[in-house]
PDB file of C-alpha atoms in Angstrom:
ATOM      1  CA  UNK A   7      56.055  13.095  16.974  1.00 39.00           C
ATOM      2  CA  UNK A   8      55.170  12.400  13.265  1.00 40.00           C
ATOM      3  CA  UNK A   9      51.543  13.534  12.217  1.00 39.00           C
ATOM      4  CA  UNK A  10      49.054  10.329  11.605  1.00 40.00           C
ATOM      5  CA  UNK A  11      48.708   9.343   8.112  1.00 43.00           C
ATOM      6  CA  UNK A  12      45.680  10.655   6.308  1.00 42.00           C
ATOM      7  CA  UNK A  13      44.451   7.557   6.354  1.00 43.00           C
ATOM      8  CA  UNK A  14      44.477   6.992  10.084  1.00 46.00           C
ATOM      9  CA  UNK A  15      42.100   9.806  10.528  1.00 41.00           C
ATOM     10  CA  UNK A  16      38.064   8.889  10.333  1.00 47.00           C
ATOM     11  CA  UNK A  17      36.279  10.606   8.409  1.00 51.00           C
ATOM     12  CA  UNK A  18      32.761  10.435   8.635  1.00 52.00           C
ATOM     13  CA  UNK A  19      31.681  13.411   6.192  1.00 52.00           C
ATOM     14  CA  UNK A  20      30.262  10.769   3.824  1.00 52.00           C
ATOM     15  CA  UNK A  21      28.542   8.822   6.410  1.00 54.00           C
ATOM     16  CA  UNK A  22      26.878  12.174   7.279  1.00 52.00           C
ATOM     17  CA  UNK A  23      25.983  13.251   3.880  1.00 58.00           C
ATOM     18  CA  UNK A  24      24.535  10.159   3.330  1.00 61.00           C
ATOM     19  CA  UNK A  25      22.136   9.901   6.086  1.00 56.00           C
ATOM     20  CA  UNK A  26      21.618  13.440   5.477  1.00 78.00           C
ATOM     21  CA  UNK A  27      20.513  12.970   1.993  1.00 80.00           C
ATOM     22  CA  UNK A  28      18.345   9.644   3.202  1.00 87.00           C
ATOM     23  CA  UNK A  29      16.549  12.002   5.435  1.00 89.00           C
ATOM     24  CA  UNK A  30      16.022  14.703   2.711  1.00 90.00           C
ATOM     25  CA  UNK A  31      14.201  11.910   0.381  1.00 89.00           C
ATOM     26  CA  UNK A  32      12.146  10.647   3.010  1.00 90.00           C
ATOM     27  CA  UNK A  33      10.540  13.979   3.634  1.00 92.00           C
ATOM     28  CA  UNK A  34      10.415  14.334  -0.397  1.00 93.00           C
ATOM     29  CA  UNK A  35       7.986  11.145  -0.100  1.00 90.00           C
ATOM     30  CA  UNK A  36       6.387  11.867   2.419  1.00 92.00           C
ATOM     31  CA  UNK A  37       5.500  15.285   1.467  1.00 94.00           C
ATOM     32  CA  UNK A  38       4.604  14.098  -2.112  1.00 93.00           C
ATOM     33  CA  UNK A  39       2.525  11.012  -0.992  1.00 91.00           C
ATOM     34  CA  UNK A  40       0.112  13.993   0.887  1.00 92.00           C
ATOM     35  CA  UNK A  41       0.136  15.780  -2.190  1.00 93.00           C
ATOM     36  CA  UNK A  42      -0.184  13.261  -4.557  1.00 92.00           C
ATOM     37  CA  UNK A  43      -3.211  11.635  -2.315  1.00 88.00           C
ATOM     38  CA  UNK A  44      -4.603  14.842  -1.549  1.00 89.00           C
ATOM     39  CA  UNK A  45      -4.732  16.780  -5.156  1.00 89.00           C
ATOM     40  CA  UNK A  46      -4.101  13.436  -7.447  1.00 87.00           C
ATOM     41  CA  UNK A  47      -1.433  13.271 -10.116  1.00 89.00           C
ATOM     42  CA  UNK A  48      -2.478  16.523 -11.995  1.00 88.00           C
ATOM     43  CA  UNK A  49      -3.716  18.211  -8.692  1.00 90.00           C
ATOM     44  CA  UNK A  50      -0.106  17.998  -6.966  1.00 92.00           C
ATOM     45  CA  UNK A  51       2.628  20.509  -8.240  1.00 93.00           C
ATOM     46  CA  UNK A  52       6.388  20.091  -7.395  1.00 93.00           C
ATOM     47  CA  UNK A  53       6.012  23.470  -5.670  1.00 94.00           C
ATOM     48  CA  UNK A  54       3.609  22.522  -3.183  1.00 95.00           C
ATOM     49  CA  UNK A  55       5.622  19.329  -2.800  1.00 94.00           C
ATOM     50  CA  UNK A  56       8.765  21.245  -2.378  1.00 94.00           C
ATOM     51  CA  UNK A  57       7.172  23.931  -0.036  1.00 94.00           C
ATOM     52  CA  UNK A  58       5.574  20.723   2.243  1.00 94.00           C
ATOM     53  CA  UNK A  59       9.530  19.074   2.480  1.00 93.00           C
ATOM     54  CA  UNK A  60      10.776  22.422   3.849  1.00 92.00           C
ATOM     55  CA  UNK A  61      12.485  22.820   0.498  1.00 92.00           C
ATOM     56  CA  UNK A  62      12.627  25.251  -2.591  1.00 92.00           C
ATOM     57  CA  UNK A  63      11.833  24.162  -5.386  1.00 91.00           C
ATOM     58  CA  UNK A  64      15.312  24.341  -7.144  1.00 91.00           C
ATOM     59  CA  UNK A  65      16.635  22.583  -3.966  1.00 91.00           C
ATOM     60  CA  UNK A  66      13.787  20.006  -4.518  1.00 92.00           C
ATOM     61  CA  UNK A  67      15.169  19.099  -8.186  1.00 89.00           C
ATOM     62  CA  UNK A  68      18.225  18.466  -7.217  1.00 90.00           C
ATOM     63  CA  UNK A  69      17.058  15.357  -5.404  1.00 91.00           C
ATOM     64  CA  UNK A  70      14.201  14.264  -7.698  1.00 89.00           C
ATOM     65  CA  UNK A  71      14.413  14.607 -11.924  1.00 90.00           C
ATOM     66  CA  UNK A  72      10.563  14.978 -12.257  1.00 91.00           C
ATOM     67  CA  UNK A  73       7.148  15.175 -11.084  1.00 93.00           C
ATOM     68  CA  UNK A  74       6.220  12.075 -13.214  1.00 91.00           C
ATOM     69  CA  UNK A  75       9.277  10.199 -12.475  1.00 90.00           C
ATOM     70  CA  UNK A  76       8.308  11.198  -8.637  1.00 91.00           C
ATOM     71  CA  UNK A  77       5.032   9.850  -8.680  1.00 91.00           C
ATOM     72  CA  UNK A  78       5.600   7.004 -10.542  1.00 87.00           C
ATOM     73  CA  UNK A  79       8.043   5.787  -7.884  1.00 85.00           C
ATOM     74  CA  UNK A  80       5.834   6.632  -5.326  1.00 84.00           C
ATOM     75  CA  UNK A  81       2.739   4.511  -7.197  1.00 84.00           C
ATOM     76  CA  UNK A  82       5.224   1.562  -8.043  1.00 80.00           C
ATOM     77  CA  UNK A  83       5.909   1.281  -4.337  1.00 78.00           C
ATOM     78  CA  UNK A  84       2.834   0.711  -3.463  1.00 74.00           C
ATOM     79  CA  UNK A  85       2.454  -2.345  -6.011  1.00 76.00           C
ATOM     80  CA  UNK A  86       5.810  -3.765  -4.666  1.00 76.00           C
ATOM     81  CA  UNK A  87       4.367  -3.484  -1.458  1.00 72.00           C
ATOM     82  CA  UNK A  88       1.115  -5.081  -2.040  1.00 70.00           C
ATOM     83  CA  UNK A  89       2.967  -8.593  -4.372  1.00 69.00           C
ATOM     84  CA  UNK A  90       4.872  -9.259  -1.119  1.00 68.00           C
ATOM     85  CA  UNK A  91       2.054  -8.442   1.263  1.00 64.00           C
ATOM     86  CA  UNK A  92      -0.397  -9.640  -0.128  1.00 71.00           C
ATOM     87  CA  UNK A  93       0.397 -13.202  -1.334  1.00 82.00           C
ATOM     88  CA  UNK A  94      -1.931 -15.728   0.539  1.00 87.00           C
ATOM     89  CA  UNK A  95      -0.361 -17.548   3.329  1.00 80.00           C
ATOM     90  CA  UNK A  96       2.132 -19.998   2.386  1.00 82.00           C
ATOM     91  CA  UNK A  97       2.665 -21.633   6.051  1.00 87.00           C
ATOM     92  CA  UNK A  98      -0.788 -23.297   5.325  1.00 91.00           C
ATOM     93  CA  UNK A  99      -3.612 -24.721   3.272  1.00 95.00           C
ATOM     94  CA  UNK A 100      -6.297 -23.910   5.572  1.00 96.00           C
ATOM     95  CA  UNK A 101      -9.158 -21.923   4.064  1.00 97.00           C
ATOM     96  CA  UNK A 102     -10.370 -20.437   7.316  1.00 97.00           C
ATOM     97  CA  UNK A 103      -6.503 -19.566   8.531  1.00 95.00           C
ATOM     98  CA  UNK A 104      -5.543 -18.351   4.579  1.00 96.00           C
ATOM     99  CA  UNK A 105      -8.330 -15.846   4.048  1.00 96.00           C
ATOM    100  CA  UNK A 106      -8.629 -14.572   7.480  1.00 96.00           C
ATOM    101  CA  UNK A 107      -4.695 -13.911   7.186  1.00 94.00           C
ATOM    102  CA  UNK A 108      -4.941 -12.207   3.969  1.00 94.00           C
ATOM    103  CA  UNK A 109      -8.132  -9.519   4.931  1.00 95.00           C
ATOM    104  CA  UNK A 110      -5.906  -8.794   8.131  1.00 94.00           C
ATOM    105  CA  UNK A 111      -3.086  -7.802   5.996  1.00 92.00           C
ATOM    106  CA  UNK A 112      -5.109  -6.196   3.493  1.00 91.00           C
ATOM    107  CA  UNK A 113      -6.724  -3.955   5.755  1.00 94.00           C
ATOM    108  CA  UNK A 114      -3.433  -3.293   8.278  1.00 93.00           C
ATOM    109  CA  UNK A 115      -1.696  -1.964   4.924  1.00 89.00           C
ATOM    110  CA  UNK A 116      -4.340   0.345   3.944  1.00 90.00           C
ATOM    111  CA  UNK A 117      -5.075   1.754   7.152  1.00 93.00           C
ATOM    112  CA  UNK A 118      -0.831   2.067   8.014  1.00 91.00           C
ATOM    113  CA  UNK A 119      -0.797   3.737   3.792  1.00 88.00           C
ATOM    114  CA  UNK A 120      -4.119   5.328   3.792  1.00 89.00           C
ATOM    115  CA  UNK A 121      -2.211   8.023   1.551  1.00 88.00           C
ATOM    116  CA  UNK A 122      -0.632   5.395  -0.847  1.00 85.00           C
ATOM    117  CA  UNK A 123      -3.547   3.103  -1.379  1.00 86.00           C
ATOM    118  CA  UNK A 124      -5.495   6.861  -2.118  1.00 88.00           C
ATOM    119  CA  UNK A 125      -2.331   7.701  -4.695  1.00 88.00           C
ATOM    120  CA  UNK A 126      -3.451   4.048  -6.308  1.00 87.00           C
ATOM    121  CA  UNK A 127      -7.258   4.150  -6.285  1.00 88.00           C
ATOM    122  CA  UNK A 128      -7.244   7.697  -7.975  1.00 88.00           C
ATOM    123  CA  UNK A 129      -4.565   6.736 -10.637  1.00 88.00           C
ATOM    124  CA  UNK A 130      -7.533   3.827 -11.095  1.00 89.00           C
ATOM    125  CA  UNK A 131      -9.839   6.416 -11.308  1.00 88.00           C
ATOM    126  CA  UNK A 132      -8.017   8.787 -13.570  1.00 87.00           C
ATOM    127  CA  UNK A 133      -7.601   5.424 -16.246  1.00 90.00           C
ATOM    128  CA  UNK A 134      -4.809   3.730 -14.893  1.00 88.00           C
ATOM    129  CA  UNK A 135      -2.167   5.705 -17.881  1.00 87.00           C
ATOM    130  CA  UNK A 136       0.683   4.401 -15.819  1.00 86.00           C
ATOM    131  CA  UNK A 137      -0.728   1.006 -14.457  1.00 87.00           C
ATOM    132  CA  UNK A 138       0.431  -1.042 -18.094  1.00 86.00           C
ATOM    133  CA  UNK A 139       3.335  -2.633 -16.619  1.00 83.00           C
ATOM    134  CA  UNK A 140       1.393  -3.480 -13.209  1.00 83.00           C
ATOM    135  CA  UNK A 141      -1.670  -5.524 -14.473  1.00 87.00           C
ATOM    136  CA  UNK A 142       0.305  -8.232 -15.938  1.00 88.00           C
ATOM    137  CA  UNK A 143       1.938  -9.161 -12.785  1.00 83.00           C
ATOM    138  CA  UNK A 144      -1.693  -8.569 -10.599  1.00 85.00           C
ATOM    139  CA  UNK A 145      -3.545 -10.692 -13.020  1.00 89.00           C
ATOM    140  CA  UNK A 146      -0.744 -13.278 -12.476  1.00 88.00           C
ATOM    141  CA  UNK A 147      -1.092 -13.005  -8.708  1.00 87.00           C
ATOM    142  CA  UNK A 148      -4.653 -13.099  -9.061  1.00 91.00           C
ATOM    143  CA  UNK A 149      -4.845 -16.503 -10.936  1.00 93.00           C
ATOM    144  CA  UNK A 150      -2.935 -18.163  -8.437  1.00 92.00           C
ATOM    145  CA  UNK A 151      -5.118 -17.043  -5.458  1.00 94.00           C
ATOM    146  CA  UNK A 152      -8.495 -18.330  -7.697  1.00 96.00           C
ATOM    147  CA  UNK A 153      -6.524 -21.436  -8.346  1.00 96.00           C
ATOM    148  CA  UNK A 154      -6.044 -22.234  -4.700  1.00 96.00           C
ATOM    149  CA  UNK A 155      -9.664 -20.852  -4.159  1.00 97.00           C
ATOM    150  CA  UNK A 156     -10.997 -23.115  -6.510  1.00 98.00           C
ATOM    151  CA  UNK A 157      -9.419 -26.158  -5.443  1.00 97.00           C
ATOM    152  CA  UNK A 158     -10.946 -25.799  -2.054  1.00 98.00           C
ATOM    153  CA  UNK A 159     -14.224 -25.121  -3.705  1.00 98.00           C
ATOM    154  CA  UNK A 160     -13.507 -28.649  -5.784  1.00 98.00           C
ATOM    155  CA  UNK A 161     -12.258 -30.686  -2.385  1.00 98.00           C
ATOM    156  CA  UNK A 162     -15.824 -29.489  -0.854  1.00 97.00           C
ATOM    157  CA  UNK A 163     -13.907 -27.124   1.583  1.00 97.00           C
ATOM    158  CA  UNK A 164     -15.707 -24.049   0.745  1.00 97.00           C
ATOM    159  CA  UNK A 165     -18.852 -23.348  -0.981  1.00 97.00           C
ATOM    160  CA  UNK A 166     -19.477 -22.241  -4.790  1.00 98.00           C
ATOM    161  CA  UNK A 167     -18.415 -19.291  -5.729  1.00 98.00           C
ATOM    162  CA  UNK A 168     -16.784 -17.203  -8.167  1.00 98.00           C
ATOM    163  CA  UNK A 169     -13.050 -16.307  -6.795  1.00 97.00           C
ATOM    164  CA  UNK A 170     -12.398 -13.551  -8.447  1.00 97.00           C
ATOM    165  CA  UNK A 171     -15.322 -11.578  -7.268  1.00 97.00           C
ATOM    166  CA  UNK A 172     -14.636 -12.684  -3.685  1.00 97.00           C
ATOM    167  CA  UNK A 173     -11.090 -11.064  -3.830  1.00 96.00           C
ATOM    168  CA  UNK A 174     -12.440  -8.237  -5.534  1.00 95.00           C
ATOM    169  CA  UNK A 175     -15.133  -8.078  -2.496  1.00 96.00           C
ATOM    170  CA  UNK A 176     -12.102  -8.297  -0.304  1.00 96.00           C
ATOM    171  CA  UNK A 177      -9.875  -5.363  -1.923  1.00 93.00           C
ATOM    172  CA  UNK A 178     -13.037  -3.206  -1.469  1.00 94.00           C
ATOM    173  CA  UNK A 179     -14.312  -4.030   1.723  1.00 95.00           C
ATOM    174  CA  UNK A 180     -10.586  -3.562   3.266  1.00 94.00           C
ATOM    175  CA  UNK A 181      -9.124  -0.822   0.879  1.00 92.00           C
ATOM    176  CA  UNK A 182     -12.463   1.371   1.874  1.00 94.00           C
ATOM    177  CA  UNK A 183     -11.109   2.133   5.568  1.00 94.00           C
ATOM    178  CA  UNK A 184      -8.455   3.905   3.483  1.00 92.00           C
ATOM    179  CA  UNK A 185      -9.760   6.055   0.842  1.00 92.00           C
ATOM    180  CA  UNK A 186     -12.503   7.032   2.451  1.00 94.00           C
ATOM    181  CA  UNK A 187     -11.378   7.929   5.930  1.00 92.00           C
ATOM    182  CA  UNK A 188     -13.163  11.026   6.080  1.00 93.00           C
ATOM    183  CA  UNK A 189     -16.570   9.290   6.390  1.00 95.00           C
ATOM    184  CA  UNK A 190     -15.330   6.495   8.322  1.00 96.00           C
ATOM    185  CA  UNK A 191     -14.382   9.340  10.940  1.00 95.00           C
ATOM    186  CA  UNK A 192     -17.868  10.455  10.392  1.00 96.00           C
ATOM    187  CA  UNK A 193     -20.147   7.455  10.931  1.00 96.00           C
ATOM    188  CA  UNK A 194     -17.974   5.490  13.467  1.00 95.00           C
ATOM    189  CA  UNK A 195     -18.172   9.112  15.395  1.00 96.00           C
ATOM    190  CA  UNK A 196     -14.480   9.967  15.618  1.00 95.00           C
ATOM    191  CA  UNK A 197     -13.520  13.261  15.542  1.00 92.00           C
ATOM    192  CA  UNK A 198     -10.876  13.936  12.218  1.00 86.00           C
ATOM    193  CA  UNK A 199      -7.778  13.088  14.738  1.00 86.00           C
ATOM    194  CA  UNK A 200      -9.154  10.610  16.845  1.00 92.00           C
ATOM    195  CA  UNK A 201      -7.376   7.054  15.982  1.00 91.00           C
ATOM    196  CA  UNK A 202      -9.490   4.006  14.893  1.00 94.00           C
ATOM    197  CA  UNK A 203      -9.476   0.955  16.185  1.00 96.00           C
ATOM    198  CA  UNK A 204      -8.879  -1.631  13.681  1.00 95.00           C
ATOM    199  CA  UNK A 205      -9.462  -4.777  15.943  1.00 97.00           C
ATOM    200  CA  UNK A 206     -13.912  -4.633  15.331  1.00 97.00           C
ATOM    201  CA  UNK A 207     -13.306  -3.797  11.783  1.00 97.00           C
ATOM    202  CA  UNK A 208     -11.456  -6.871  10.859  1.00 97.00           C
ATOM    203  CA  UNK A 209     -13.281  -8.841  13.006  1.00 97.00           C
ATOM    204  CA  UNK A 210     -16.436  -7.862  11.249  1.00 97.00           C
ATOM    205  CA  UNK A 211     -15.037  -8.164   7.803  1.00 97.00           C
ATOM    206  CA  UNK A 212     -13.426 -11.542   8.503  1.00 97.00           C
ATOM    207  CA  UNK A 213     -16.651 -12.932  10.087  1.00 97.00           C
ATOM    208  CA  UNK A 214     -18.142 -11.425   6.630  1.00 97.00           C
ATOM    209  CA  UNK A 215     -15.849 -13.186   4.572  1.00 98.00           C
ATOM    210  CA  UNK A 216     -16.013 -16.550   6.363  1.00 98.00           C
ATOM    211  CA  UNK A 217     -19.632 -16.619   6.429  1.00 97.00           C
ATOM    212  CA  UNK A 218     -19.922 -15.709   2.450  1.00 96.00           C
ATOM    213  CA  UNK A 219     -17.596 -18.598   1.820  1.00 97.00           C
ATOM    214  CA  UNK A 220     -19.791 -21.129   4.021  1.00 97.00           C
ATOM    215  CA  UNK A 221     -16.915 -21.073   6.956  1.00 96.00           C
ATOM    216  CA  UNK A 222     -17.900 -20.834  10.434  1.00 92.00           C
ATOM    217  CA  UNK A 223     -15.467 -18.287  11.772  1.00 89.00           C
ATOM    218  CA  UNK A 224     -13.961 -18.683  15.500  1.00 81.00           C
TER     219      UNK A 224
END
């Protein structure tokens, strides 16, 4: 009997390495997106982030160049995430069903990345030094939601108002569930592990929402 041809012989070694190495980087982000959120950009060290993977921090260079290039993929995910979450609903031109969709989303992404939206708000509050390339692309996505706004405002399908201020209204009101957790836990009477339930909170900030804009909600 001949031996099989290299070939013929499966070798999953690569397969393995690369799930292996998939694995390794998800821990990497998950363990800087708690440090990051915790300690801010200048707060966080690659040691800490290292120690929190299970890793050295030799072994945690040799998946990631830098801190900065680290966090800055980390931040930039969070903007990719919110220009296809949060685009207003395309399915329909209903006031009532478009706004209602887009605090629902809003709020479901901060509360499911309470750490990421934090990483965002205090790059915000630290001056926004790596935000240049982002604001371009919000402000675009923010003139086409006040378009659409104001067109309804124009057809008589929602009162007067100034749009931008409503969506800014809306960012807050949902994004607060997130980066301030700690007191939510506090005042809603949860203890620091207990889950929330999300269903009253959007209810109340959608009935907020509808009402400010002169809709009756359902």
């Amino acid at each position: 009997m001949t031996a099989p041809e290299d070939d013929a012989i499966p070798d999953n070694r690569a397969g393995r390495g690369k799930l292996g190495r998939e694995r390794m980087l998800a821990a990497i982000r998950e363990a800087a997106i708690t440090e990051f959120s915790r300690h801010g950009f200048k707060g966080a060290s690659t040691k800490a982030i290292a120690e929190r993977a299970g890793l050295t921090k030799p072994h945690l260079h040799y998946y990631i160049n830098s801190k900065e290039e680290l966090y800055e993929d980390l931040l930039y995910s969070v903007l990719n995430g919110w220009s296809s979450a949060f685009e207003f609903a395309i399915e329909s031109d209903d006031p009532k069903y478009v706004l209602s969709h887009y605090v629902r989303k809003k709020l479901d992404y901060a509360l499911d990345n309470p750490g990421l939206s934090r990483i965002f708000t205090s790059e915000v509050l630290g001056g926004g030094r790596n935000l240049g390339r982002y604001w371009p692309v919000a402000v675009k996505s923010t003139e086409q939601k006040v378009n659409m706004i104001n067109r309804w405002i124009t057809e008589g399908r929602l009162r007067p108002l100034d749009a931008r201020l409503l969506l800014m209204q809306i960012w807050g009101m949902t994004q607060h569930f997130a980066d301030y957790s700690v007191q939510v836990q506090v005042m809603l009477g949860l203890g620091p592990d207990e889950p929330l339930d999300r269903e009253p909170i959007a209810r109340e900030l959608t009935t907020f929402v509808l009402l400010g804009c002169g809709l009756a909600p359902d």
